[in-house]
């Protein structure tokens, strides 16, 4: 069997796809250019009235209003959490809890005000911190670095404070430590990533907050509370724990105001909101609608508050706080100053003049940034820049003229107020249009790279299809279709590297790898063309279909058209945002349709009609009829599984009438103790049922008869894993405050039990890799000699059985040696489990992976995983029965319908395990299964969250070789009776003996070619779906829903492809490892 060439070819094809994905991503998800410039007090941005006046000490650009400020960030503080509605008699748990803010705003209307604080998507914490400190907009791709934070290099508010000698003190979310290293005068960081921990960060802040405020050794104090956000992730907003957490924040604010001085500005802000399930990251109304509360013990506002709170973009906070504290506005800010905070205590004219002054400074700063950015990026539209420049110039000119008239006292107050209001409106128009231009500009694309990435992915799909047809055609396949293309790609990579070295330009590894991938693809197609000359195609023998009838030709065409039609329909749906949003219903429908079309095709071919007549009965009438009913029963059970899997759905914000499944929430969120206990027992029972089913299957095929370490682990390790998972679910579902003194013990158990599962599963996988044989060999020939045992009769204990095993194995070797010496053809050795040795290894591996993945999900999703395994079992049997009824003459080739249905099931269970291709639906809790505190590295949480998200991709990709193996495991007796009638009667028992998977070893070259063909078909279907997502994202890049629907879908599909392709290689590698062990096992028998 060719093992390494198969793996190398599949790995090479995967790398071709990876190169295409990387190239397209570099053109589609470009980050904006960050300018290294920073503002300073010496910049000529002072407004005209101040140009000839000396600013007060400690002020830059404008007189400061406050020497100190406290910024309290309550993570995920949605606007509804801060708004108080006294008319509500029965408020929800998150309503009317921040009553202190309402009391301040109503009792001191000129001192306090509540705003709608509009966050810019993506609404992940790190991106919001960037926006709140730089005044700029993070791009879409930055969301990927939310838990791999890096220091902010752009000019920001904290850098300006430090640069101007101010002291910044921070306490709370440790995300700030990575973003602003060495920027804090004093800091108290607490681990932030454990979303199950509601109190550590908040209690740590409260321990230091009031003493720090009283000490006065600070100019800007930032406190970032995380309890509300974590409570949303763990329980959702509509939960009693949210009421407790908001009440705690209310008391914190009440105490904090008592400690503040008269010269201190208080800002209470939410960095983003949250959905009804407590998630965030997208751009839904509830995610971007946060709250901002401003308060000072000295009057802030010249007028009373409006009836409805004003909506303020988050970036507006940066220029406002900078000028209020007397520091320069950060260089890259595009926010608009909140001018009402600069009104002062004077009359309307003086207030308007003061507002006009700060608007002028703000506009000059934004104009400077636009000019610098346009020189570096050169992607801002020239006509829009010209329009903005005209707006700015005219507003500045009119401002200068107006100030001259004010100094000359040539305007009466009514006319002056009108002119001032009009000019303020013009500055506002300029600032808002400038922000809109920047937002549109930072969604720019690189068309050539996108087209190149699409071309690479499309060529890789074509290569997979052609190579799957060529895999069994010639012995020189690997040399001409793998070695030569790899050499082509290597040569191109070396030449590009040398060219870059001689020209002394930076080496773009992505471009080099893309060109190398394109060259290797060209090499493959060149050698394929050479192996199939044009004249052979034109003048060769007529195709086989030309010599058969129309009905047979139509049948052959439909055999490929139906599955490919379903695949093309799924790919076409990627171009519709409505279909992408509703894909959780589309994928199960397509799977059910494909299976029903398969049954219809069998009926069309006459394979579902019961044979009649004595001649047909001799060929196996009862067996044939039984196979028909088996097929129909399996189809019915599959449809039931598809239907039941719809109960485990997650909702998207685009479907407001949708309600997420109750099974997605953990058991800890259930308030009814009886319901919690019933669900717990059901989940544990189903988990035990899965172990029982796997062990029964292995025992049925003889794979649990030996005493090898792997078999012993299946017998005893599997129940132990179930016990550990059950114990973990028990302690994790208990309420945080219900165990009293046992709470510390529970915290240890929450970490210990998952680690026990990790350890046991790792031991099982290592045993599987070291010795995957689950075979018991036994001598079946009668012999005069006896086996010496310390007992009489049948073994009566496990010790006796273990003692006799080595002697049985020795007798098996002796009988095999004597058989070889005599040249006898009669079997003398029985090997139990040898006929299913490949499938047994895969089943054991899938069970262990299933344990790990179920551990990373909430308890009740174990029901969905049971449906997953059951549906996969049904698909395998449908595939086997359909092939048997169709009389498939190519047992080493897996048909397209089987591969496509397998991948449709993987997509279906992506949604049926509570996922959606959107960032708010990611299960971040998985990163802390087995970890109580924060991680020291970002790799491990990324692996855990990725395994949780792509659990169905992992299981179906690893189990993909079962599509080839299962028909051999379940081979039908009728398929072995088609022998010539002249065969000697004494050889009939040997003919009817089921060799099962050992038939694969009769043709090792066909076996390896079949594995390669299966892998290529799998990659072709995956690649076709990926190509559809890529094309949809490229063509619809200016679509209204591109960042809401198509871009997240592309990212999830790309990551799913990477995970699936790697797991496919692992699954095929496991089959080859078993084949290597089987070869060693046979060689040992022959040598001894």
Short mmCIF file of N, CA, C and O in Angstrom, two decimals, residues 921-1023:
data_model
loop_
_atom_site.label_atom_id
_atom_site.label_comp_id
_atom_site.label_asym_id
_atom_site.label_seq_id
_atom_site.Cartn_x
_atom_site.Cartn_y
_atom_site.Cartn_z
N UNK A 921 -22.26 34.43 18.21
CA UNK A 921 -22.70 33.06 18.51
C UNK A 921 -21.55 32.15 18.93
O UNK A 921 -21.77 30.98 19.22
N UNK A 922 -20.33 32.65 18.97
CA UNK A 922 -19.19 31.82 19.39
C UNK A 922 -19.33 31.49 20.88
O UNK A 922 -19.63 32.37 21.69
N UNK A 923 -19.09 30.25 21.22
CA UNK A 923 -19.20 29.80 22.62
C UNK A 923 -17.86 30.04 23.33
O UNK A 923 -17.02 29.14 23.41
N UNK A 924 -17.69 31.24 23.85
CA UNK A 924 -16.40 31.55 24.51
C UNK A 924 -16.22 30.77 25.80
O UNK A 924 -15.09 30.63 26.29
N UNK A 925 -17.30 30.26 26.38
CA UNK A 925 -17.18 29.48 27.62
C UNK A 925 -16.28 28.27 27.45
O UNK A 925 -15.67 27.80 28.42
N UNK A 926 -16.18 27.76 26.22
CA UNK A 926 -15.38 26.55 26.00
C UNK A 926 -13.92 26.77 26.34
O UNK A 926 -13.21 25.81 26.67
N UNK A 927 -13.45 28.00 26.28
CA UNK A 927 -12.04 28.27 26.57
C UNK A 927 -11.68 28.01 28.02
O UNK A 927 -10.50 27.92 28.36
N UNK A 928 -12.70 27.87 28.90
CA UNK A 928 -12.41 27.72 30.32
C UNK A 928 -12.98 26.44 30.90
O UNK A 928 -13.18 26.34 32.10
N UNK A 929 -13.19 25.47 30.07
CA UNK A 929 -13.55 24.15 30.57
C UNK A 929 -12.27 23.48 31.08
O UNK A 929 -11.41 23.08 30.32
N UNK A 930 -12.15 23.40 32.38
CA UNK A 930 -10.93 22.85 32.98
C UNK A 930 -9.93 23.90 33.41
O UNK A 930 -8.84 23.56 33.86
N UNK A 931 -10.31 25.18 33.30
CA UNK A 931 -9.40 26.27 33.68
C UNK A 931 -10.20 27.26 34.51
O UNK A 931 -11.20 27.81 34.06
N UNK A 932 -9.72 27.50 35.72
CA UNK A 932 -10.43 28.42 36.62
C UNK A 932 -9.96 29.84 36.43
O UNK A 932 -10.75 30.79 36.49
N UNK A 933 -8.68 30.02 36.20
CA UNK A 933 -8.12 31.36 36.03
C UNK A 933 -7.81 31.61 34.58
O UNK A 933 -8.08 30.80 33.71
N UNK A 934 -7.20 32.75 34.31
CA UNK A 934 -6.91 33.14 32.94
C UNK A 934 -5.79 32.29 32.37
O UNK A 934 -4.97 31.72 33.11
N UNK A 935 -5.72 32.20 31.03
CA UNK A 935 -4.69 31.43 30.36
C UNK A 935 -3.41 32.24 30.26
O UNK A 935 -3.43 33.47 30.14
N UNK A 936 -2.29 31.53 30.29
CA UNK A 936 -1.02 32.20 30.09
C UNK A 936 -0.68 32.42 28.64
O UNK A 936 0.22 33.19 28.31
N UNK A 937 -1.38 31.73 27.75
CA UNK A 937 -1.14 31.87 26.32
C UNK A 937 -2.48 31.90 25.61
O UNK A 937 -3.50 31.45 26.15
N UNK A 938 -2.49 32.46 24.40
CA UNK A 938 -3.72 32.55 23.63
C UNK A 938 -3.95 31.31 22.76
O UNK A 938 -5.04 31.17 22.19
N UNK A 939 -2.95 30.44 22.63
CA UNK A 939 -3.08 29.29 21.76
C UNK A 939 -4.10 28.29 22.29
O UNK A 939 -4.97 27.82 21.55
N UNK A 940 -4.00 27.97 23.57
CA UNK A 940 -4.89 26.96 24.14
C UNK A 940 -6.36 27.38 24.10
O UNK A 940 -7.22 26.60 23.69
N UNK A 941 -6.71 28.60 24.54
CA UNK A 941 -8.13 28.98 24.41
C UNK A 941 -8.61 29.02 22.97
O UNK A 941 -9.77 28.69 22.69
N UNK A 942 -7.72 29.38 22.03
CA UNK A 942 -8.12 29.38 20.62
C UNK A 942 -8.43 27.96 20.15
O UNK A 942 -9.40 27.73 19.41
N UNK A 943 -7.62 26.98 20.60
CA UNK A 943 -7.86 25.59 20.23
C UNK A 943 -9.18 25.09 20.82
O UNK A 943 -9.97 24.42 20.13
N UNK A 944 -9.44 25.42 22.08
CA UNK A 944 -10.66 24.95 22.73
C UNK A 944 -11.91 25.57 22.10
O UNK A 944 -12.89 24.88 21.83
N UNK A 945 -11.86 26.88 21.85
CA UNK A 945 -13.01 27.53 21.22
C UNK A 945 -13.19 27.03 19.78
O UNK A 945 -14.32 26.82 19.32
N UNK A 946 -12.07 26.82 19.07
CA UNK A 946 -12.16 26.30 17.71
C UNK A 946 -12.74 24.89 17.68
O UNK A 946 -13.55 24.56 16.82
N UNK A 947 -12.32 24.05 18.63
CA UNK A 947 -12.87 22.69 18.69
C UNK A 947 -14.36 22.71 19.01
O UNK A 947 -15.13 21.92 18.46
N UNK A 948 -14.77 23.61 19.88
CA UNK A 948 -16.20 23.75 20.18
C UNK A 948 -16.97 24.21 18.95
O UNK A 948 -18.03 23.67 18.62
N UNK A 949 -16.44 25.19 18.22
CA UNK A 949 -17.16 25.76 17.08
C UNK A 949 -17.26 24.77 15.93
O UNK A 949 -18.31 24.64 15.30
N UNK A 950 -16.19 24.06 15.65
CA UNK A 950 -16.15 23.18 14.48
C UNK A 950 -16.18 21.70 14.89
O UNK A 950 -15.51 20.87 14.29
N UNK A 951 -16.96 21.40 15.91
CA UNK A 951 -17.03 20.02 16.40
C UNK A 951 -17.55 19.07 15.33
O UNK A 951 -17.00 17.98 15.13
N UNK A 952 -18.60 19.45 14.62
CA UNK A 952 -19.15 18.56 13.59
C UNK A 952 -18.18 18.39 12.44
O UNK A 952 -18.06 17.30 11.88
N UNK A 953 -17.46 19.45 12.07
CA UNK A 953 -16.45 19.33 11.01
C UNK A 953 -15.38 18.32 11.41
O UNK A 953 -14.93 17.51 10.59
N UNK A 954 -14.96 18.37 12.67
CA UNK A 954 -13.91 17.47 13.14
C UNK A 954 -14.37 16.02 13.07
O UNK A 954 -13.68 15.14 12.54
N UNK A 955 -15.55 15.74 13.60
CA UNK A 955 -16.02 14.36 13.67
C UNK A 955 -16.27 13.77 12.29
O UNK A 955 -15.87 12.64 12.01
N UNK A 956 -16.93 14.52 11.42
CA UNK A 956 -17.23 13.97 10.10
C UNK A 956 -15.98 13.87 9.23
O UNK A 956 -15.89 12.97 8.39
N UNK A 957 -15.02 14.76 9.40
CA UNK A 957 -13.79 14.66 8.61
C UNK A 957 -12.94 13.48 9.05
O UNK A 957 -12.42 12.72 8.22
N UNK A 958 -12.79 13.29 10.35
CA UNK A 958 -12.03 12.13 10.84
C UNK A 958 -12.73 10.83 10.44
O UNK A 958 -12.07 9.83 10.11
N UNK A 959 -14.06 10.83 10.47
CA UNK A 959 -14.81 9.62 10.12
C UNK A 959 -15.04 9.42 8.65
O UNK A 959 -15.70 8.44 8.26
N UNK A 960 -14.52 10.30 7.80
CA UNK A 960 -14.74 10.19 6.36
C UNK A 960 -14.30 8.83 5.78
O UNK A 960 -15.00 8.27 4.93
N UNK A 961 -13.15 8.22 6.19
CA UNK A 961 -12.77 6.91 5.63
C UNK A 961 -13.80 5.81 5.87
O UNK A 961 -13.78 4.79 5.17
N UNK A 962 -14.72 6.01 6.81
CA UNK A 962 -15.75 5.00 7.02
C UNK A 962 -16.64 4.84 5.79
O UNK A 962 -17.25 3.78 5.60
N UNK A 963 -16.74 5.87 4.97
CA UNK A 963 -17.53 5.76 3.74
C UNK A 963 -16.96 4.68 2.82
O UNK A 963 -17.70 4.02 2.09
N UNK A 964 -15.66 4.50 2.86
CA UNK A 964 -15.02 3.44 2.07
C UNK A 964 -15.07 2.11 2.80
O UNK A 964 -15.28 1.06 2.17
N UNK A 965 -14.90 2.12 4.11
CA UNK A 965 -14.75 0.88 4.86
C UNK A 965 -16.07 0.21 5.19
O UNK A 965 -16.15 -1.02 5.27
N UNK A 966 -17.12 1.00 5.41
CA UNK A 966 -18.37 0.44 5.95
C UNK A 966 -19.00 -0.62 5.05
O UNK A 966 -19.48 -1.65 5.55
N UNK A 967 -19.03 -0.44 3.72
CA UNK A 967 -19.61 -1.52 2.89
C UNK A 967 -18.87 -2.85 3.03
O UNK A 967 -19.48 -3.91 2.89
N UNK A 968 -17.57 -2.81 3.31
CA UNK A 968 -16.82 -4.05 3.50
C UNK A 968 -17.14 -4.66 4.86
O UNK A 968 -17.19 -5.88 5.00
N UNK A 969 -17.35 -3.81 5.87
CA UNK A 969 -17.72 -4.33 7.19
C UNK A 969 -19.09 -4.99 7.14
O UNK A 969 -19.31 -6.05 7.74
N UNK A 970 -20.01 -4.38 6.41
CA UNK A 970 -21.39 -4.88 6.34
C UNK A 970 -21.65 -5.62 5.03
O UNK A 970 -22.76 -5.53 4.48
N UNK A 971 -20.66 -6.33 4.51
CA UNK A 971 -20.83 -6.96 3.21
C UNK A 971 -21.96 -7.98 3.26
O UNK A 971 -22.16 -8.69 4.23
N UNK A 972 -22.73 -8.00 2.17
CA UNK A 972 -23.93 -8.84 2.09
C UNK A 972 -23.56 -10.24 1.62
O UNK A 972 -22.73 -10.41 0.73
N UNK A 973 -24.17 -11.26 2.19
CA UNK A 973 -23.86 -12.62 1.76
C UNK A 973 -24.09 -12.85 0.29
O UNK A 973 -23.37 -13.59 -0.35
N UNK A 974 -25.10 -12.22 -0.27
CA UNK A 974 -25.41 -12.47 -1.67
C UNK A 974 -24.31 -12.02 -2.60
O UNK A 974 -24.19 -12.49 -3.71
N UNK A 975 -23.48 -11.10 -2.14
CA UNK A 975 -22.42 -10.61 -3.01
C UNK A 975 -21.28 -11.59 -3.14
O UNK A 975 -20.40 -11.41 -3.95
N UNK A 976 -21.28 -12.64 -2.32
CA UNK A 976 -20.19 -13.61 -2.38
C UNK A 976 -20.65 -14.96 -2.92
O UNK A 976 -19.92 -15.93 -2.88
N UNK A 977 -21.87 -15.04 -3.39
CA UNK A 977 -22.38 -16.31 -3.90
C UNK A 977 -22.36 -16.35 -5.42
O UNK A 977 -22.80 -17.31 -6.01
N UNK A 978 -21.94 -15.31 -6.02
CA UNK A 978 -21.93 -15.27 -7.48
C UNK A 978 -20.65 -15.93 -7.99
O UNK A 978 -19.71 -15.28 -8.43
N UNK A 979 -20.57 -17.23 -7.82
CA UNK A 979 -19.40 -17.99 -8.22
C UNK A 979 -19.79 -18.96 -9.33
O UNK A 979 -20.95 -19.36 -9.46
N UNK A 980 -18.86 -19.39 -10.10
CA UNK A 980 -19.20 -20.37 -11.15
C UNK A 980 -19.76 -21.64 -10.54
O UNK A 980 -19.34 -22.09 -9.48
N UNK A 981 -20.70 -22.26 -11.27
CA UNK A 981 -21.35 -23.46 -10.75
C UNK A 981 -20.42 -24.65 -10.73
O UNK A 981 -20.68 -25.64 -10.09
N UNK A 982 -19.31 -24.58 -11.47
CA UNK A 982 -18.43 -25.73 -11.57
C UNK A 982 -17.42 -25.79 -10.44
O UNK A 982 -16.52 -26.61 -10.46
N UNK A 983 -17.52 -24.88 -9.45
CA UNK A 983 -16.55 -24.90 -8.37
C UNK A 983 -16.74 -26.16 -7.53
O UNK A 983 -17.87 -26.63 -7.34
N UNK A 984 -15.68 -26.75 -7.04
CA UNK A 984 -15.81 -27.93 -6.18
C UNK A 984 -16.65 -27.62 -4.95
O UNK A 984 -16.54 -26.54 -4.37
N UNK A 985 -17.44 -28.61 -4.55
CA UNK A 985 -18.36 -28.39 -3.45
C UNK A 985 -17.61 -28.17 -2.13
O UNK A 985 -18.05 -27.43 -1.26
N UNK A 986 -16.44 -28.81 -2.01
CA UNK A 986 -15.74 -28.70 -0.74
C UNK A 986 -15.19 -27.30 -0.48
O UNK A 986 -14.80 -26.98 0.63
N UNK A 987 -15.13 -26.44 -1.50
CA UNK A 987 -14.58 -25.11 -1.30
C UNK A 987 -15.66 -24.07 -1.04
O UNK A 987 -15.37 -22.91 -0.86
N UNK A 988 -16.95 -24.48 -1.03
CA UNK A 988 -18.02 -23.51 -0.83
C UNK A 988 -17.94 -22.79 0.52
O UNK A 988 -18.14 -21.59 0.58
N UNK A 989 -17.65 -23.45 1.60
CA UNK A 989 -17.56 -22.71 2.87
C UNK A 989 -16.52 -21.61 2.82
O UNK A 989 -16.71 -20.54 3.38
N UNK A 990 -15.40 -21.86 2.17
CA UNK A 990 -14.37 -20.84 2.10
C UNK A 990 -14.80 -19.66 1.25
O UNK A 990 -14.49 -18.52 1.54
N UNK A 991 -15.58 -19.94 0.21
CA UNK A 991 -16.06 -18.86 -0.65
C UNK A 991 -17.02 -17.97 0.10
O UNK A 991 -17.01 -16.75 -0.03
N UNK A 992 -17.91 -18.56 0.92
CA UNK A 992 -18.92 -17.77 1.59
C UNK A 992 -18.41 -17.13 2.87
O UNK A 992 -19.13 -16.39 3.53
N UNK A 993 -17.20 -17.42 3.24
CA UNK A 993 -16.65 -16.79 4.44
C UNK A 993 -16.47 -15.30 4.20
O UNK A 993 -15.94 -14.87 3.19
N UNK A 994 -16.90 -14.49 5.17
CA UNK A 994 -16.86 -13.04 5.04
C UNK A 994 -15.46 -12.53 5.37
O UNK A 994 -15.04 -12.57 6.51
N UNK A 995 -14.77 -12.04 4.38
CA UNK A 995 -13.44 -11.45 4.62
C UNK A 995 -13.54 -10.00 5.05
O UNK A 995 -12.60 -9.45 5.61
N UNK A 996 -14.65 -9.36 4.74
CA UNK A 996 -14.91 -7.98 5.17
C UNK A 996 -13.77 -7.05 4.76
O UNK A 996 -13.40 -7.02 3.58
N UNK A 997 -13.16 -6.34 5.72
CA UNK A 997 -12.15 -5.34 5.35
C UNK A 997 -10.85 -5.96 4.86
O UNK A 997 -10.02 -5.25 4.28
N UNK A 998 -10.67 -7.25 5.05
CA UNK A 998 -9.46 -7.89 4.53
C UNK A 998 -9.48 -7.98 3.01
O UNK A 998 -8.44 -8.26 2.40
N UNK A 999 -10.64 -7.75 2.41
CA UNK A 999 -10.67 -7.68 0.95
C UNK A 999 -9.86 -6.49 0.45
O UNK A 999 -9.37 -6.50 -0.68
N UNK A 1000 -9.75 -5.47 1.29
CA UNK A 1000 -8.94 -4.31 0.90
C UNK A 1000 -7.47 -4.68 0.79
O UNK A 1000 -6.73 -4.12 -0.02
N UNK A 1001 -7.05 -5.64 1.60
CA UNK A 1001 -5.64 -6.03 1.57
C UNK A 1001 -5.32 -6.96 0.40
O UNK A 1001 -4.16 -7.20 0.11
N UNK A 1002 -6.36 -7.48 -0.23
CA UNK A 1002 -6.10 -8.28 -1.43
C UNK A 1002 -5.56 -7.41 -2.56
O UNK A 1002 -4.85 -7.90 -3.43
N UNK A 1003 -5.92 -6.12 -2.55
CA UNK A 1003 -5.46 -5.18 -3.59
C UNK A 1003 -4.95 -3.92 -2.90
O UNK A 1003 -5.65 -2.90 -2.83
N UNK A 1004 -3.75 -3.97 -2.34
CA UNK A 1004 -3.25 -2.81 -1.59
C UNK A 1004 -3.14 -1.55 -2.43
O UNK A 1004 -3.35 -0.44 -1.93
N UNK A 1005 -2.80 -1.69 -3.74
CA UNK A 1005 -2.71 -0.50 -4.59
C UNK A 1005 -4.08 0.13 -4.79
O UNK A 1005 -4.23 1.35 -4.79
N UNK A 1006 -5.09 -0.72 -4.98
CA UNK A 1006 -6.44 -0.18 -5.11
C UNK A 1006 -6.89 0.46 -3.80
O UNK A 1006 -7.63 1.45 -3.80
N UNK A 1007 -6.49 -0.12 -2.68
CA UNK A 1007 -6.85 0.43 -1.38
C UNK A 1007 -6.31 1.84 -1.21
O UNK A 1007 -7.03 2.78 -0.84
N UNK A 1008 -5.02 2.02 -1.47
CA UNK A 1008 -4.43 3.35 -1.35
C UNK A 1008 -5.03 4.31 -2.35
O UNK A 1008 -5.29 5.49 -2.03
N UNK A 1009 -5.28 3.86 -3.58
CA UNK A 1009 -5.89 4.73 -4.58
C UNK A 1009 -7.31 5.11 -4.16
O UNK A 1009 -7.75 6.25 -4.40
N UNK A 1010 -8.03 4.18 -3.52
CA UNK A 1010 -9.39 4.49 -3.07
C UNK A 1010 -9.37 5.54 -1.96
O UNK A 1010 -10.22 6.44 -1.93
N UNK A 1011 -8.42 5.43 -1.04
CA UNK A 1011 -8.30 6.44 0.01
C UNK A 1011 -7.97 7.81 -0.59
O UNK A 1011 -8.52 8.84 -0.17
N UNK A 1012 -7.07 7.83 -1.56
CA UNK A 1012 -6.72 9.09 -2.22
C UNK A 1012 -7.93 9.67 -2.94
O UNK A 1012 -8.21 10.87 -2.85
N UNK A 1013 -8.64 8.82 -3.64
CA UNK A 1013 -9.82 9.30 -4.38
C UNK A 1013 -10.87 9.84 -3.42
O UNK A 1013 -11.48 10.89 -3.68
N UNK A 1014 -11.09 9.16 -2.32
CA UNK A 1014 -12.07 9.62 -1.34
C UNK A 1014 -11.66 10.97 -0.76
O UNK A 1014 -12.49 11.89 -0.63
N UNK A 1015 -10.37 11.10 -0.39
CA UNK A 1015 -9.90 12.37 0.14
C UNK A 1015 -10.04 13.50 -0.86
O UNK A 1015 -10.42 14.63 -0.50
N UNK A 1016 -9.75 13.23 -2.13
CA UNK A 1016 -9.88 14.27 -3.15
C UNK A 1016 -11.34 14.66 -3.37
O UNK A 1016 -11.64 15.85 -3.58
N UNK A 1017 -12.24 13.69 -3.34
CA UNK A 1017 -13.65 14.03 -3.48
C UNK A 1017 -14.12 14.88 -2.30
O UNK A 1017 -14.90 15.84 -2.48
N UNK A 1018 -13.68 14.53 -1.13
CA UNK A 1018 -14.05 15.30 0.06
C UNK A 1018 -13.55 16.73 -0.04
O UNK A 1018 -14.29 17.69 0.23
N UNK A 1019 -12.30 16.89 -0.45
CA UNK A 1019 -11.73 18.23 -0.61
C UNK A 1019 -12.40 18.98 -1.75
O UNK A 1019 -12.54 20.21 -1.69
N UNK A 1020 -12.83 18.27 -2.78
CA UNK A 1020 -13.52 18.93 -3.90
C UNK A 1020 -14.83 19.54 -3.41
O UNK A 1020 -15.14 20.70 -3.73
N UNK A 1021 -15.61 18.78 -2.66
CA UNK A 1021 -16.90 19.30 -2.18
C UNK A 1021 -16.66 20.45 -1.20
O UNK A 1021 -17.33 21.50 -1.28
N UNK A 1022 -15.71 20.27 -0.28
CA UNK A 1022 -15.38 21.37 0.63
C UNK A 1022 -14.91 22.61 -0.14
O UNK A 1022 -15.32 23.74 0.15
N UNK A 1023 -14.03 22.40 -1.11
CA UNK A 1023 -13.50 23.51 -1.88
C UNK A 1023 -14.56 24.20 -2.72
O UNK A 1023 -14.51 25.43 -2.89
#
